[in-house]
Coordinates of C-alpha atoms and ligand atoms in Angstrom, one line a residue:
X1 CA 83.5 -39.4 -44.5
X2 CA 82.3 -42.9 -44.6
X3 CA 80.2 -44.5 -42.5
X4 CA 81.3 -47.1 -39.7
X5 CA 80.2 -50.4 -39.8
X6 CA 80.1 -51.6 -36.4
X7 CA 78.7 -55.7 -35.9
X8 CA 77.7 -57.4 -33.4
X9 CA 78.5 -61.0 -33.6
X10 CA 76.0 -62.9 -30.9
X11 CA 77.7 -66.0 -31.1
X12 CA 75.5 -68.5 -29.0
X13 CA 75.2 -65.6 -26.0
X14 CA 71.6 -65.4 -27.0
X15 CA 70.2 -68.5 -26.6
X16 CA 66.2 -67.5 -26.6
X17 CA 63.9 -65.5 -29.3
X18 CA 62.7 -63.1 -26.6
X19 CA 66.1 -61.8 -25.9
X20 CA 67.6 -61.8 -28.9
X21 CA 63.9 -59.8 -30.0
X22 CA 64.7 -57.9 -26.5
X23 CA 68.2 -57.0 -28.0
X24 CA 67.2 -55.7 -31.3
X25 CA 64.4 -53.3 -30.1
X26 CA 66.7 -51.6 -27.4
X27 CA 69.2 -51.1 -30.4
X28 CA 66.6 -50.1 -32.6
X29 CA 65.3 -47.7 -30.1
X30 CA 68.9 -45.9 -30.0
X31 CA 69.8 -46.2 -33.8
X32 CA 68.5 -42.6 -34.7
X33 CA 70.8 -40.8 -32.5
X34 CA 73.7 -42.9 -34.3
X35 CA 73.2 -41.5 -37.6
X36 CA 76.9 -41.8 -38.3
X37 CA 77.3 -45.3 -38.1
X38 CA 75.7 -48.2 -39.6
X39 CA 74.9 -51.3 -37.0
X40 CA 75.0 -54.4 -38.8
X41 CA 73.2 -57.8 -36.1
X42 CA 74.3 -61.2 -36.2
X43 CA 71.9 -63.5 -34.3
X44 CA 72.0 -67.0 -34.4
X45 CA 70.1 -68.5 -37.5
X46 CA 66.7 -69.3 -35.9
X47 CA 66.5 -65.5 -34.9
X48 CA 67.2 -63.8 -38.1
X49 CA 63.7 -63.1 -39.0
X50 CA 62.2 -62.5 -35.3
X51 CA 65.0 -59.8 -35.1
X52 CA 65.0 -58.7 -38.9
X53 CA 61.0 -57.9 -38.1
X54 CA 62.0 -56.0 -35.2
X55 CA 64.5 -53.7 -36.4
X56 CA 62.6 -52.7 -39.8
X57 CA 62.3 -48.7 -40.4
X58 CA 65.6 -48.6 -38.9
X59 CA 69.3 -48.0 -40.0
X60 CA 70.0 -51.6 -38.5
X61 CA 71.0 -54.8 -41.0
X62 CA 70.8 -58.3 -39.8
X63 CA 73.1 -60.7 -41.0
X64 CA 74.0 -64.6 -40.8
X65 CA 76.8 -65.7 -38.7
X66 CA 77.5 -68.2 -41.1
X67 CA 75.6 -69.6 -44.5
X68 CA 76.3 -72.9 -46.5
X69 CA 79.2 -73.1 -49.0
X70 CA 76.2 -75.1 -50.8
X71 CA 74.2 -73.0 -52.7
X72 CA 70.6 -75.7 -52.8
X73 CA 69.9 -79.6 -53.1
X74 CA 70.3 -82.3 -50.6
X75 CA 72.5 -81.6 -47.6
X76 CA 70.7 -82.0 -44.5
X77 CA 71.1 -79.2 -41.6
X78 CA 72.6 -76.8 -43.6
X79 CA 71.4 -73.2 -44.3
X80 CA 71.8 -71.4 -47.8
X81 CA 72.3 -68.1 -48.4
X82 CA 69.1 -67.4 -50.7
X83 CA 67.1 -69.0 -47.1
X84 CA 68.8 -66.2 -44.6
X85 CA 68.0 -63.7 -47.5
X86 CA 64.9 -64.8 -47.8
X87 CA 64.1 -64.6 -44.3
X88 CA 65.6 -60.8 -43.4
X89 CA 69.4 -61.2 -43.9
X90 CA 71.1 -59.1 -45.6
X91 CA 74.8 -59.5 -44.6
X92 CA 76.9 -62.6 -44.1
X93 CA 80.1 -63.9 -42.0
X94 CA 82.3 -65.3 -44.0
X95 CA 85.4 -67.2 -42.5
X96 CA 85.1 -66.5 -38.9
X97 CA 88.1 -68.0 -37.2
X98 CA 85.5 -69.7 -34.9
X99 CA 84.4 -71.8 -37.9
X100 CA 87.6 -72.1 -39.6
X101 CA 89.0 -75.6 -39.4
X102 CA 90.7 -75.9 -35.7
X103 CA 91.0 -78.0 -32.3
X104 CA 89.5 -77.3 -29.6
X105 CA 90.3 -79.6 -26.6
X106 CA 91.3 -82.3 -29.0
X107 CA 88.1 -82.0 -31.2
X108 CA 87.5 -81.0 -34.8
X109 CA 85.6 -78.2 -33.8
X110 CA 84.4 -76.6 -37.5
X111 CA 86.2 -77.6 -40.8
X112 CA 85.6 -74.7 -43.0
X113 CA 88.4 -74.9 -45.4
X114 CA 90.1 -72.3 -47.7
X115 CA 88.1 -74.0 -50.3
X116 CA 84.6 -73.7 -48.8
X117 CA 85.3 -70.3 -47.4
X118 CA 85.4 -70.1 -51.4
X119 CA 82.5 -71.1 -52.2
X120 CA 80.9 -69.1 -49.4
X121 CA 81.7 -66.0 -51.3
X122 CA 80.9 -67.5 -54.1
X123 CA 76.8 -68.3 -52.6
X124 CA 76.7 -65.0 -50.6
X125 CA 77.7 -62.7 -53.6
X126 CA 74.7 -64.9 -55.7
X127 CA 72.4 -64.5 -53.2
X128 CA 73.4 -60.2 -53.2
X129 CA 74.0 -60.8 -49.6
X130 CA 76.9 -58.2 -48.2
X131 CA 79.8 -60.4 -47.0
X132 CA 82.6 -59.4 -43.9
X133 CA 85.2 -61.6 -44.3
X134 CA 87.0 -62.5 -41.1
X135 CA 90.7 -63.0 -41.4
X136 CA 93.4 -63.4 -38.5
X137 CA 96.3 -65.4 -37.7
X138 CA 96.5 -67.9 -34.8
X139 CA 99.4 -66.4 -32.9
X140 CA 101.8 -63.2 -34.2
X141 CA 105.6 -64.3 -34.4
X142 CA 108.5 -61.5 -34.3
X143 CA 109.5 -62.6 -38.1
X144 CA 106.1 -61.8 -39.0
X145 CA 104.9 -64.8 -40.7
X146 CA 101.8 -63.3 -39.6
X147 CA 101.8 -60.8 -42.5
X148 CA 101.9 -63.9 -44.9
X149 CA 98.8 -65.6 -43.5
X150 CA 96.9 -62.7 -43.6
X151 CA 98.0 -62.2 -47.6
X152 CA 97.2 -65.6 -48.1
X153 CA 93.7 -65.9 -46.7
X154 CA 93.0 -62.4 -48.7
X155 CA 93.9 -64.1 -51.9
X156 CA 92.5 -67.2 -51.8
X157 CA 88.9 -66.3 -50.0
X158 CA 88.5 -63.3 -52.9
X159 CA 90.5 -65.5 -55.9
X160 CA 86.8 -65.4 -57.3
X161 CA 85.0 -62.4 -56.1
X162 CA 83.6 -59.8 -58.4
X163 CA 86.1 -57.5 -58.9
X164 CA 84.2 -54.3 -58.3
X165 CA 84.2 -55.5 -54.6
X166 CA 81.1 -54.2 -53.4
X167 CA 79.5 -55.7 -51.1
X168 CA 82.2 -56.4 -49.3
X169 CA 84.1 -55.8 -46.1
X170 CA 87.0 -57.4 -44.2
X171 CA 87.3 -58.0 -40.2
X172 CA 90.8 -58.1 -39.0
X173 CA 90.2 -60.8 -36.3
X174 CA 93.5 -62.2 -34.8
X175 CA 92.8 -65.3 -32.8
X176 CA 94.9 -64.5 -30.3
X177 CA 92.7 -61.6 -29.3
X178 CA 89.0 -62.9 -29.1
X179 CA 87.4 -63.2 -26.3
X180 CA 89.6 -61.7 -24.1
X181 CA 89.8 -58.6 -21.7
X182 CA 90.1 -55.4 -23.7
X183 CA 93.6 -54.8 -22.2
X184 CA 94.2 -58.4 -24.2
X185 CA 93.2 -56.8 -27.7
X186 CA 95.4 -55.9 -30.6
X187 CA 97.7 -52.7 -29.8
X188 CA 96.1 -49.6 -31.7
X189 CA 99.9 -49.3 -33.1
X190 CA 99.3 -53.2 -34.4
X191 CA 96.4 -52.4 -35.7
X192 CA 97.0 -49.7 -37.7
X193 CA 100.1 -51.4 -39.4
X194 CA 97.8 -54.7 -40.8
X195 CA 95.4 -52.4 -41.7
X196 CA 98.2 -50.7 -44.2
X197 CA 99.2 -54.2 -45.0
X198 CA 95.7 -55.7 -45.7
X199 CA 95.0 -52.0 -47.9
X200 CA 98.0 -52.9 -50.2
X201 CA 97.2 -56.7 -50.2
X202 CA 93.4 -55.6 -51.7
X203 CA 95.0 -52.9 -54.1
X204 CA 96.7 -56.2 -55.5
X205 CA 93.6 -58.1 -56.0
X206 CA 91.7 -55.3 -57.0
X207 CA 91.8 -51.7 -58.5
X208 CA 93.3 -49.7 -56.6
X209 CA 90.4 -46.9 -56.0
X210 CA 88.3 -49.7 -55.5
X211 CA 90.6 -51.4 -52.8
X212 CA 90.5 -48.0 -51.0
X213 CA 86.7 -48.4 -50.4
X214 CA 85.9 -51.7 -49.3
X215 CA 86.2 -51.2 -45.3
X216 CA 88.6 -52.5 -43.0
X217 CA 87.1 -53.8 -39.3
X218 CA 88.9 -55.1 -36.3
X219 CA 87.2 -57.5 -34.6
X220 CA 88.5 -59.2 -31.1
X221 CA 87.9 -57.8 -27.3
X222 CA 86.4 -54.6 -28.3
X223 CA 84.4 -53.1 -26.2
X224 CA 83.6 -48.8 -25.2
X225 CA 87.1 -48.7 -22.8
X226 CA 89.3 -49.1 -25.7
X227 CA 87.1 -48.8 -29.3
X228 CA 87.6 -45.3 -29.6
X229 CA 91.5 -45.6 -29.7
X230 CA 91.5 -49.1 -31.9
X231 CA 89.3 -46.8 -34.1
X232 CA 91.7 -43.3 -34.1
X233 CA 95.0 -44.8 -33.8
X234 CA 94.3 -48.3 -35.6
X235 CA 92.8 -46.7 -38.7
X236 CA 89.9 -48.6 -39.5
X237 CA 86.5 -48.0 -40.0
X238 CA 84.5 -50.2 -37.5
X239 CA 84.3 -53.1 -35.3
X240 CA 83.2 -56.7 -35.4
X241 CA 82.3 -56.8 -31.6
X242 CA 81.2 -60.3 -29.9
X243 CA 80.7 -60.5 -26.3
X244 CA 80.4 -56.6 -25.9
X245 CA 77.6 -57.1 -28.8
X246 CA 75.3 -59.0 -26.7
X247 CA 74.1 -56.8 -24.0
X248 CA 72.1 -53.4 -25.0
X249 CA 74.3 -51.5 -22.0
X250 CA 77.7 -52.1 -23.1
X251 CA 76.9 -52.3 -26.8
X252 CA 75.0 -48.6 -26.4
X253 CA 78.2 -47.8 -24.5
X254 CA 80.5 -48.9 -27.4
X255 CA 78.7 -46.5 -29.9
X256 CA 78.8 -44.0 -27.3
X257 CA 82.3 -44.3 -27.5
X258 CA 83.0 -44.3 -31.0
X259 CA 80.6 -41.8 -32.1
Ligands
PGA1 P1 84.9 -60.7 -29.0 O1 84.6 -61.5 -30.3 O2 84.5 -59.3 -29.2 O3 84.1 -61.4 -27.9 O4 86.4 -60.9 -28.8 C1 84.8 -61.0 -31.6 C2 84.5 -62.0 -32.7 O5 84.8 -63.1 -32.5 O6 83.9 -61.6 -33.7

């Protein structure tokens, strides 16, 4: 059987180097008696390489929460993905709803477009990072438009991938679900039918034995009371897990769980 993936997406929880160091080690310390799953961390940028150092010899990845959809050359602030590479990543986030072009309170809070979700792709796969691409819709409606947004981001974030799709894995991360109580997350039942539906959506884009391999997550109020049904009911192999991610307890609890 193949491995589960499960992430933990830190977000801005961990707002200090010691911590986020703190974090990994604990993890680390646990990681051999979880031989069955891989643990894939995303700190925030400045900690990649503290935690990346403290996680080495161990069946823990480190990944960036985000990269540039520029791959080099003058734009001020950003972070390329050849720089998180070089500095211990090995995985990226691609698309995460919470940089996806939105409001919050009446702000443009991120503007990360279709097109430079694109390009993205485009700069992780160059840089042989390991991409999760996030993809959800905002709210579920009973005609199930939601089945078309989902088809749609598919499509046009992987228009330009390599078609052996390695390297790659997709979260299932409605919006309406993050950051919520685990009561709030998708219904196992749910789950299981946009897993089927995103399956047949990457057998279209690529070959078919090869769409069966690339793994599906769920990502969105996971956490050990209800992972172990999404996983058994909602048929897909791992989690994107945010706040539960960010304390050793409950994310040791969540592989507990799962295990
Ligand atoms: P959550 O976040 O587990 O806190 O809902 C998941 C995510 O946004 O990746």
């Amino acid at each position: 059987m193949k491995k589960l993936i499960i992430a933990g997406n830190w977000k801005l929880y961990i707002e200090q180097v010691e911590e986020a160091k703190k974090l990994g080690l604990a993890l680390k310390r646990k990681a051999a008696s979880f031989s069955g799953l891989d643990m894939v961390l995303f700190p925030p940028a400045p900690f990649i390489s503290a935690v990346a150092a403290g996680v080495k010899n161990s069946s823990i990845a480190v990944g960036a929460q985000t990269i540039s959809s520029f791959e080099e050359g003058a734009h001020t602030g950003y972070i390329s993905a050849r720089t998180v590479k070089d500095v211990g990543a090995t995985w990226a986030l691609v698309g995460h709803s919470e940089r996806r072009a939105q409001m919050l309170d009446g702000i443009k809070a991120a503007a990360e477009t279709e097109e430079t979700i694109q390009a993205e792709m485009k700069a992780a796969e160059r840089a042989g990072l390991k991409v999760i691409l996030c993809v959800g819709e905002e709210e579920r409606d009973p005609s199930g438009a939601h089945f078309a947004t989902i088809a749609r981001q598919l499509s046009s974030a992987l228009a330009h991938f390599p078609k052996s799709g390695a390297k790659l894995a997709i979260a299932y991360e409605p919006v309406w679900a993050i950051g919520k109580s685990a009561a709030e997350a998708c219904k196992p039942a749910d789950l299981e039918e946009m897993a089927i539906f995103i399956r047949r959506t990457l057998s279209e884009l690529f070959d078919r034995t090869i769409a069966t391999k690339i793994p599906i997550l769920y990502g969105g109020s996971v956490d050990a009371t209800n992972a172990k049904e999404l996983l058994g009911t909602g048929g897909v192999s791992g989690f994107l897990v945010g706040r539960a991610s960010t304390d050793a307890k409950s994310f040791i609890e969540l592989l507990h769980a799962v295990r």
